[in-house]
Amino acid sequence: MGKGIEKIIADTFLEMAEGLETGSFGKRPKIALTGMGSEHGEETTMKAAVEAARDGIDVYYIGTLEAEGVTTVKVSNDEEGHDKMDEMLASGEIDGAVTMHYPFPIGVSTVGRAVTPGVGKELFIANTTGTSSTDRIEGMIKNAIYGIITAKACGVKEPTIGILNVDGARQTEKELKRLQEGGYDIRFTESSRSDGGCVMRGNDVLRATPDIMVMDSLTGNVMSKMLSSFTTGGSYEATGFGYGPGIGEGYKNLVMIISRASGTPVIANAIRYAAQLVRGKVFDVADAEFKAAKKAGLDKILAELKAAREKSAAPSEDVKEPPKEIVTAQIPGVEVMDLEDAVKVLWKESIYAESGMGCTGPIIRVSDANKAKSVEILKKAGYVS
């Protein structure tokens, strides 16, 4: 018998033994946790790593502490920890990661998961960090699809959708119903209030009337914070699963966001959430959902929205993109709706720039060498103060 076959047999028996012990069969998901930066100290994050590791997950703790049952990857500071996390993701050493901040590109945003106080039911919040689009309506349409992807990967076969009553809710409803008419499987729920409809009230948030509550990510961020810390006065996030995975078309990095205020229960749940998405093959689900949405007319709907925006806006100068550079420097402070215009201001000066989303909000990304000059140009143009 060859050594390769022997290893396969040994691994299979090991998986069976671990499955009998933990109740979870198949390969163990490998999830990293960056442990430094918490407002509650490394002990809080390590405790969460230990708890999650008991559930059939290989947890890699990136920090300074060690504990039985967890693999520690030693780093000296938070920045080094994030570099190590990116390296491990890129090499495939881990399947996913849980971290406190991450600069997702525009088009990628996170689907949160909370436990509501009304009936103790789970609620997917679409979305909570990052920006799906610089256009509000397009962003909320994408958030609905991102929410469906995440819920299905977590085992909710036919998730229901509700749209929170925020600015743009009615137009989002209209466009999502066009997508439904085109053949995309969206299941709208009815508000628990007497007048019904798929536009949700605050009561529906507390009751988790839909499986997925659609909104813009800034509102979702507030919702996630409120639901996770409503019993603690806000200083300690005690319930829920955190701010969730970054989802976007073609995006293949499983990065889960938690807050510096997240406590041990939330961090442990975020690791479990990541493992569930690995087991549920979230990126395969994403590919299938994007394919179905496009077949139902998503691109046409978004193109018509863009055309309507451009028709109502003043004509803008067509600026050619400069040659691409590695962009590692971040410039914060630009309003999200002005991001693309700000990028073009820099392009006009022959500086390559990209838009993105940092841990504190929208960012412009440029090379280190061009950062100081870019800040001055953006100040002069009125995009940053």
Tab-separated table of C-alpha atoms in Angstrom:
chain	number	residue	atom	x	y	z
A	1	MET	CA	0.000	0.000	0.000
A	2	GLY	CA	1.443	3.400	-1.002
A	3	LYS	CA	2.174	6.069	1.575
A	4	GLY	CA	-0.276	8.433	-0.142
A	5	ILE	CA	-3.146	5.977	0.276
A	6	GLU	CA	-2.108	5.273	3.875
A	7	LYS	CA	-2.293	9.012	4.632
A	8	ILE	CA	-5.752	9.301	3.054
A	9	ILE	CA	-6.994	6.350	5.158
A	10	ALA	CA	-5.409	7.789	8.321
A	11	ASP	CA	-6.935	11.228	7.648
A	12	THR	CA	-10.344	9.646	7.009
A	13	PHE	CA	-10.298	7.737	10.310
A	14	LEU	CA	-9.132	10.876	12.120
A	15	GLU	CA	-12.020	12.872	10.615
A	16	MET	CA	-14.462	10.116	11.684
A	17	ALA	CA	-13.085	10.105	15.234
A	18	GLU	CA	-13.280	13.898	15.460
A	19	GLY	CA	-16.785	13.808	14.001
A	20	LEU	CA	-17.966	11.362	16.657
A	21	GLU	CA	-16.380	13.543	19.314
A	22	THR	CA	-17.662	16.917	18.093
A	23	GLY	CA	-20.750	15.973	16.098
A	24	SER	CA	-19.265	17.622	12.988
A	25	PHE	CA	-18.023	15.353	10.203
A	26	GLY	CA	-15.680	16.222	7.341
A	27	LYS	CA	-12.503	18.249	7.220
A	28	ARG	CA	-12.075	20.697	10.069
A	29	PRO	CA	-12.291	24.329	8.913
A	30	LYS	CA	-9.096	26.267	9.571
A	31	ILE	CA	-9.920	29.733	10.887
A	32	ALA	CA	-7.460	32.390	12.048
A	33	LEU	CA	-8.235	35.047	14.666
A	34	THR	CA	-6.186	38.226	14.997
A	35	GLY	CA	-6.146	38.621	18.760
A	36	MET	CA	-4.558	42.031	19.293
A	37	GLY	CA	-6.441	45.327	19.321
A	38	SER	CA	-9.465	44.380	21.423
A	39	GLU	CA	-10.673	46.977	23.936
A	40	HIS	CA	-11.073	44.061	26.353
A	41	GLY	CA	-7.541	42.677	26.001
A	42	GLU	CA	-5.993	39.604	24.413
A	43	GLU	CA	-7.345	37.352	27.162
A	44	THR	CA	-10.866	37.985	25.810
A	45	THR	CA	-9.962	37.009	22.249
A	46	MET	CA	-7.940	33.954	23.304
A	47	LYS	CA	-10.823	32.720	25.466
A	48	ALA	CA	-13.063	32.934	22.393
A	49	ALA	CA	-10.511	30.985	20.330
A	50	VAL	CA	-10.426	28.206	22.934
A	51	GLU	CA	-14.238	28.003	23.070
A	52	ALA	CA	-14.604	27.829	19.274
A	53	ALA	CA	-11.839	25.215	18.970
A	54	ARG	CA	-13.971	22.818	21.026
A	55	ASP	CA	-16.489	22.749	18.153
A	56	GLY	CA	-14.376	20.903	15.591
A	57	ILE	CA	-12.562	23.989	14.262
A	58	ASP	CA	-8.803	24.373	13.870
A	59	VAL	CA	-8.255	27.844	15.325
A	60	TYR	CA	-5.048	29.756	14.634
A	61	TYR	CA	-4.561	32.527	17.157
A	62	ILE	CA	-2.444	35.374	15.747
A	63	GLY	CA	-1.053	37.225	18.757
A	64	THR	CA	1.140	36.735	21.807
A	65	LEU	CA	-0.849	34.332	24.024
A	66	GLU	CA	-0.875	30.533	24.008
A	67	ALA	CA	-3.505	28.013	25.096
A	68	GLU	CA	-4.181	24.299	24.819
A	69	GLY	CA	-6.238	23.336	21.786
A	70	VAL	CA	-5.314	26.460	19.799
A	71	THR	CA	-2.364	27.001	17.445
A	72	THR	CA	-0.636	30.298	18.238
A	73	VAL	CA	1.079	32.250	15.459
A	74	LYS	CA	3.355	34.661	17.304
A	75	VAL	CA	3.395	38.336	16.256
A	76	SER	CA	4.514	41.415	18.132
A	77	ASN	CA	1.775	43.899	17.156
A	78	ASP	CA	-1.590	44.309	15.427
A	79	GLU	CA	-0.114	45.435	12.094
A	80	GLU	CA	2.193	42.437	11.930
A	81	GLY	CA	-0.787	40.255	12.817
A	82	HIS	CA	-2.798	41.528	9.843
A	83	ASP	CA	0.139	40.988	7.499
A	84	LYS	CA	0.420	37.398	8.772
A	85	MET	CA	-3.311	36.861	8.362
A	86	ASP	CA	-3.169	38.050	4.726
A	87	GLU	CA	-0.186	35.787	4.093
A	88	MET	CA	-1.979	32.745	5.542
A	89	LEU	CA	-5.117	33.472	3.497
A	90	ALA	CA	-3.119	33.898	0.284
A	91	SER	CA	-1.206	30.636	0.794
A	92	GLY	CA	-4.334	28.620	1.642
A	93	GLU	CA	-2.950	27.735	5.059
A	94	ILE	CA	-6.306	28.853	6.504
A	95	ASP	CA	-9.841	28.773	5.093
A	96	GLY	CA	-10.921	32.052	6.643
A	97	ALA	CA	-10.112	34.690	9.229
A	98	VAL	CA	-11.799	36.754	11.937
A	99	THR	CA	-10.404	40.239	12.465
A	100	MET	CA	-11.310	43.677	13.828
A	101	HIS	CA	-10.777	45.737	10.692
A	102	TYR	CA	-10.131	45.096	7.008
A	103	PRO	CA	-9.977	47.379	3.933
A	104	PHE	CA	-12.520	45.729	1.639
A	105	PRO	CA	-12.670	47.097	-1.925
A	106	ILE	CA	-15.799	48.902	-3.091
A	107	GLY	CA	-18.260	46.198	-4.162
A	108	VAL	CA	-17.568	44.009	-1.138
A	109	SER	CA	-19.430	44.374	2.145
A	110	THR	CA	-20.213	42.244	5.168
A	111	VAL	CA	-23.378	40.400	6.160
A	112	GLY	CA	-23.893	40.602	9.918
A	113	ARG	CA	-25.721	38.095	12.053
A	114	ALA	CA	-27.511	39.029	15.264
A	115	VAL	CA	-29.823	37.470	17.827
A	116	THR	CA	-32.837	39.723	18.301
A	117	PRO	CA	-34.205	40.540	21.773
A	118	GLY	CA	-37.880	40.164	20.866
A	119	VAL	CA	-38.033	36.416	20.269
A	120	GLY	CA	-34.384	35.297	20.426
A	121	LYS	CA	-34.328	34.631	16.686
A	122	GLU	CA	-31.279	35.008	14.436
A	123	LEU	CA	-31.310	37.823	11.874
A	124	PHE	CA	-28.912	38.362	8.979
A	125	ILE	CA	-28.191	42.089	8.614
A	126	ALA	CA	-27.410	43.001	5.000
A	127	ASN	CA	-25.075	44.763	5.334
A	128	THR	CA	-22.881	46.026	8.186
A	129	THR	CA	-19.418	47.178	7.018
A	130	GLY	CA	-17.883	48.010	3.646
A	131	THR	CA	-19.716	49.443	0.644
A	132	SER	CA	-21.420	47.349	-2.038
A	133	SER	CA	-21.719	50.369	-4.326
A	134	THR	CA	-21.206	54.128	-4.175
A	135	ASP	CA	-24.849	54.400	-5.295
A	136	ARG	CA	-27.259	53.839	-2.422
A	137	ILE	CA	-29.958	51.927	-4.344
A	138	GLU	CA	-27.511	49.729	-6.246
A	139	GLY	CA	-25.787	49.003	-2.939
A	140	MET	CA	-28.993	47.889	-1.241
A	141	ILE	CA	-29.930	45.677	-4.198
A	142	LYS	CA	-26.529	43.987	-3.944
A	143	ASN	CA	-26.863	43.755	-0.159
A	144	ALA	CA	-30.037	41.709	-0.631
A	145	ILE	CA	-28.174	39.258	-2.880
A	146	TYR	CA	-25.200	39.146	-0.485
A	147	GLY	CA	-27.601	38.389	2.358
A	148	ILE	CA	-29.225	35.546	0.401
A	149	ILE	CA	-25.784	34.071	-0.383
A	150	THR	CA	-24.736	34.138	3.256
A	151	ALA	CA	-27.987	32.769	4.648
A	152	LYS	CA	-28.027	29.896	2.157
A	153	ALA	CA	-24.388	29.033	2.938
A	154	CYS	CA	-25.428	28.886	6.605
A	155	GLY	CA	-28.124	26.340	5.808
A	156	VAL	CA	-31.215	28.557	5.424
A	157	LYS	CA	-32.542	26.998	2.212
A	158	GLU	CA	-35.311	29.505	1.449
A	159	PRO	CA	-34.423	32.738	3.281
A	160	THR	CA	-36.991	35.517	3.479
A	161	ILE	CA	-36.189	39.175	2.731
A	162	GLY	CA	-37.380	42.390	4.329
A	163	ILE	CA	-36.171	45.918	3.514
A	164	LEU	CA	-35.708	48.283	6.440
A	165	ASN	CA	-37.639	51.541	6.110
A	166	VAL	CA	-34.644	53.758	5.352
A	167	ASP	CA	-33.995	56.209	2.521
A	168	GLY	CA	-34.184	54.268	-0.751
A	169	ALA	CA	-36.242	51.357	0.593
A	170	ARG	CA	-39.121	51.780	-1.850
A	171	GLN	CA	-36.898	52.034	-4.916
A	172	THR	CA	-34.912	49.032	-3.715
A	173	GLU	CA	-38.168	47.112	-3.327
A	174	LYS	CA	-39.202	48.076	-6.863
A	175	GLU	CA	-35.932	46.922	-8.435
A	176	LEU	CA	-35.761	43.691	-6.404
A	177	LYS	CA	-39.310	42.848	-7.502
A	178	ARG	CA	-38.213	43.401	-11.115
A	179	LEU	CA	-35.428	40.921	-10.451
A	180	GLN	CA	-37.981	38.516	-8.961
A	181	GLU	CA	-40.194	38.901	-12.039
A	182	GLY	CA	-37.151	38.074	-14.164
A	183	GLY	CA	-36.909	34.712	-12.418
A	184	TYR	CA	-34.589	35.312	-9.483
A	185	ASP	CA	-35.785	33.478	-6.360
A	186	ILE	CA	-36.410	36.249	-3.808
A	187	ARG	CA	-38.924	35.493	-1.057
A	188	PHE	CA	-40.294	38.700	0.435
A	189	THR	CA	-41.800	38.581	3.897
A	190	GLU	CA	-44.588	40.716	5.392
A	191	SER	CA	-44.118	43.199	8.203
A	192	SER	CA	-45.471	42.108	11.571
A	193	ARG	CA	-47.347	45.420	11.729
A	194	SER	CA	-50.994	45.407	10.655
A	195	ASP	CA	-50.389	47.206	7.347
A	196	GLY	CA	-47.903	44.526	6.225
A	197	GLY	CA	-45.664	44.925	3.175
A	198	CYS	CA	-42.004	43.986	2.716
A	199	VAL	CA	-40.728	47.338	4.000
A	200	MET	CA	-39.832	46.624	7.615
A	201	ARG	CA	-40.335	48.788	10.712
A	202	GLY	CA	-38.212	48.919	13.854
A	203	ASN	CA	-40.553	46.369	15.450
A	204	ASP	CA	-39.572	43.900	12.738
A	205	VAL	CA	-35.897	44.333	13.604
A	206	LEU	CA	-36.564	43.377	17.235
A	207	ARG	CA	-38.738	40.436	16.196
A	208	ALA	CA	-36.500	39.298	13.269
A	209	THR	CA	-39.567	39.163	11.005
A	210	PRO	CA	-37.448	38.277	7.919
A	211	ASP	CA	-34.403	36.034	7.842
A	212	ILE	CA	-32.509	38.845	6.083
A	213	MET	CA	-32.977	42.542	6.829
A	214	VAL	CA	-31.746	44.691	3.926
A	215	MET	CA	-30.380	48.207	4.482
A	216	ASP	CA	-27.359	50.391	3.733
A	217	SER	CA	-24.188	49.307	5.530
A	218	LEU	CA	-23.910	52.415	7.745
A	219	THR	CA	-27.388	51.767	9.159
A	220	GLY	CA	-26.532	48.060	9.394
A	221	ASN	CA	-23.420	48.863	11.389
A	222	VAL	CA	-25.490	50.758	13.955
A	223	MET	CA	-28.076	47.956	14.058
A	224	SER	CA	-25.387	45.355	14.649
A	225	LYS	CA	-23.870	47.359	17.498
A	226	MET	CA	-27.252	48.002	19.104
A	227	LEU	CA	-28.428	44.387	18.939
A	228	SER	CA	-25.139	42.966	20.227
A	229	SER	CA	-24.773	45.287	23.218
A	230	PHE	CA	-28.305	46.321	24.203
A	231	THR	CA	-27.910	44.633	27.634
A	232	THR	CA	-24.457	46.042	28.419
A	233	GLY	CA	-24.756	49.760	27.827
A	234	GLY	CA	-22.649	49.572	24.685
A	235	SER	CA	-19.168	48.929	26.044
A	236	TYR	CA	-19.247	45.147	25.544
A	237	GLU	CA	-20.838	43.309	22.625
A	238	ALA	CA	-22.285	40.249	24.326
A	239	THR	CA	-24.583	38.538	21.792
A	240	GLY	CA	-24.655	37.649	18.117
A	241	PHE	CA	-22.033	36.655	15.560
A	242	GLY	CA	-20.365	39.939	14.658
A	243	TYR	CA	-20.382	41.912	11.437
A	244	GLY	CA	-19.923	38.912	9.168
A	245	PRO	CA	-18.077	37.954	5.983
A	246	GLY	CA	-17.091	40.258	3.142
A	247	ILE	CA	-19.194	39.199	0.139
A	248	GLY	CA	-18.901	40.459	-3.437
A	249	GLU	CA	-18.935	39.179	-7.004
A	250	GLY	CA	-15.715	37.264	-7.660
A	251	TYR	CA	-14.400	37.915	-4.136
A	252	LYS	CA	-12.854	34.755	-2.677
A	253	ASN	CA	-11.292	35.774	0.661
A	254	LEU	CA	-13.317	34.689	3.696
A	255	VAL	CA	-12.680	37.570	6.103
A	256	MET	CA	-15.076	38.043	9.030
A	257	ILE	CA	-15.321	41.332	10.908
A	258	ILE	CA	-15.742	41.812	14.642
A	259	SER	CA	-15.484	45.005	16.684
A	260	ARG	CA	-12.872	46.100	19.205
A	261	ALA	CA	-15.848	46.133	21.595
A	262	SER	CA	-16.801	42.512	20.801
A	263	GLY	CA	-16.734	40.222	23.822
A	264	THR	CA	-15.805	36.551	24.082
A	265	PRO	CA	-19.268	35.163	23.108
A	266	VAL	CA	-19.433	37.266	19.920
A	267	ILE	CA	-15.849	36.467	18.872
A	268	ALA	CA	-16.367	32.740	19.447
A	269	ASN	CA	-19.586	32.896	17.422
A	270	ALA	CA	-17.783	34.772	14.628
A	271	ILE	CA	-15.276	31.898	14.385
A	272	ARG	CA	-18.170	29.401	14.311
A	273	TYR	CA	-19.913	31.571	11.675
A	274	ALA	CA	-16.752	31.431	9.530
A	275	ALA	CA	-16.531	27.644	9.913
A	276	GLN	CA	-20.186	27.278	8.942
A	277	LEU	CA	-19.564	29.305	5.770
A	278	VAL	CA	-16.551	27.120	4.919
A	279	ARG	CA	-18.621	23.964	5.362
A	280	GLY	CA	-21.465	25.558	3.388
A	281	LYS	CA	-19.077	26.425	0.506
A	282	VAL	CA	-20.036	30.095	0.552
A	283	PHE	CA	-18.086	31.022	-2.591
A	284	ASP	CA	-19.763	28.253	-4.621
A	285	VAL	CA	-23.119	29.531	-3.356
A	286	ALA	CA	-22.077	33.083	-4.331
A	287	ASP	CA	-21.167	32.030	-7.874
A	288	ALA	CA	-24.544	30.300	-8.291
A	289	GLU	CA	-26.525	33.251	-6.899
A	290	PHE	CA	-24.732	35.845	-9.040
A	291	LYS	CA	-25.298	33.654	-12.097
A	292	ALA	CA	-29.017	33.352	-11.289
A	293	ALA	CA	-29.378	37.085	-10.586
A	294	LYS	CA	-27.660	38.017	-13.842
A	295	LYS	CA	-29.856	35.597	-15.772
A	296	ALA	CA	-32.862	37.368	-14.223
A	297	GLY	CA	-31.641	40.779	-15.467
A	298	LEU	CA	-29.441	42.167	-12.680
A	299	ASP	CA	-26.940	43.801	-15.043
A	300	LYS	CA	-29.736	45.446	-17.045
A	301	ILE	CA	-31.387	46.785	-13.878
A	302	LEU	CA	-28.107	48.211	-12.562
A	303	ALA	CA	-27.247	49.712	-15.970
A	304	GLU	CA	-30.633	51.456	-16.098
A	305	LEU	CA	-30.097	52.828	-12.585
A	306	LYS	CA	-26.686	54.154	-13.632
A	307	ALA	CA	-28.110	55.726	-16.785
A	308	ALA	CA	-30.799	57.464	-14.728
A	309	ARG	CA	-28.151	58.816	-12.328
A	310	GLU	CA	-25.978	60.066	-15.152
A	311	LYS	CA	-28.924	61.743	-16.850
A	312	SER	CA	-29.765	63.684	-13.692
A	313	ALA	CA	-26.150	64.614	-12.950
A	314	ALA	CA	-24.109	67.346	-14.568
A	315	PRO	CA	-21.782	66.109	-17.301
A	316	SER	CA	-18.352	65.213	-15.933
A	317	GLU	CA	-14.978	65.226	-17.635
A	318	ASP	CA	-13.770	61.887	-19.001
A	319	VAL	CA	-10.421	61.173	-17.339
A	320	LYS	CA	-8.054	58.404	-18.424
A	321	GLU	CA	-6.805	55.974	-15.784
A	322	PRO	CA	-3.005	56.200	-15.274
A	323	PRO	CA	-0.828	53.052	-15.281
A	324	LYS	CA	-1.577	50.836	-12.264
A	325	GLU	CA	0.690	50.956	-9.196
A	326	ILE	CA	0.809	49.101	-5.893
A	327	VAL	CA	-1.390	51.162	-3.550
A	328	THR	CA	-0.658	50.709	0.146
A	329	ALA	CA	-1.204	54.241	1.535
A	330	GLN	CA	-4.721	55.199	2.683
A	331	ILE	CA	-6.354	58.645	2.643
A	332	PRO	CA	-9.546	58.789	4.766
A	333	GLY	CA	-12.154	61.517	5.043
A	334	VAL	CA	-13.779	61.434	1.575
A	335	GLU	CA	-17.584	61.200	1.509
A	336	VAL	CA	-18.626	57.828	0.081
A	337	MET	CA	-20.710	59.425	-2.692
A	338	ASP	CA	-17.640	61.481	-3.763
A	339	LEU	CA	-15.163	58.596	-3.865
A	340	GLU	CA	-15.128	57.993	-7.608
A	341	ASP	CA	-14.924	61.719	-8.407
A	342	ALA	CA	-12.033	62.088	-5.954
A	343	VAL	CA	-10.198	59.207	-7.628
A	344	LYS	CA	-10.597	60.924	-11.012
A	345	VAL	CA	-9.202	64.178	-9.606
A	346	LEU	CA	-6.002	62.279	-8.808
A	347	TRP	CA	-6.019	60.475	-12.158
A	348	LYS	CA	-6.179	63.861	-13.853
A	349	GLU	CA	-2.867	64.686	-12.104
A	350	SER	CA	-1.379	61.373	-13.407
A	351	ILE	CA	-1.565	59.749	-9.950
A	352	TYR	CA	-2.924	56.214	-9.912
A	353	ALA	CA	-5.556	55.801	-7.164
A	354	GLU	CA	-8.270	53.365	-6.138
A	355	SER	CA	-11.340	53.725	-3.944
A	356	GLY	CA	-11.880	51.416	-0.977
A	357	MET	CA	-13.365	51.015	2.464
A	358	GLY	CA	-11.209	51.119	5.593
A	359	CYS	CA	-12.108	50.335	9.187
A	360	THR	CA	-13.353	53.886	9.830
A	361	GLY	CA	-15.058	54.565	6.502
A	362	PRO	CA	-14.319	55.344	2.825
A	363	ILE	CA	-10.681	55.666	1.757
A	364	ILE	CA	-8.634	56.578	-1.297
A	365	ARG	CA	-5.688	54.248	-1.835
A	366	VAL	CA	-2.479	55.518	-3.464
A	367	SER	CA	1.207	54.570	-3.425
A	368	ASP	CA	3.271	55.605	-0.389
A	369	ALA	CA	5.325	57.905	-2.618
A	370	ASN	CA	2.222	59.776	-3.822
A	371	LYS	CA	0.355	60.083	-0.509
A	372	ALA	CA	1.458	63.576	0.579
A	373	LYS	CA	0.918	65.072	-2.880
A	374	SER	CA	-2.474	63.336	-3.200
A	375	VAL	CA	-3.670	64.727	0.148
A	376	GLU	CA	-2.802	68.252	-0.999
A	377	ILE	CA	-4.625	67.788	-4.324
A	378	LEU	CA	-7.731	66.419	-2.576
A	379	LYS	CA	-7.663	69.249	-0.039
A	380	LYS	CA	-7.465	71.829	-2.804
A	381	ALA	CA	-10.358	70.162	-4.614
A	382	GLY	CA	-12.442	70.128	-1.410
A	383	TYR	CA	-12.686	66.354	-0.955
A	384	VAL	CA	-10.798	66.203	2.347
A	385	SER	CA	-10.398	68.779	5.093
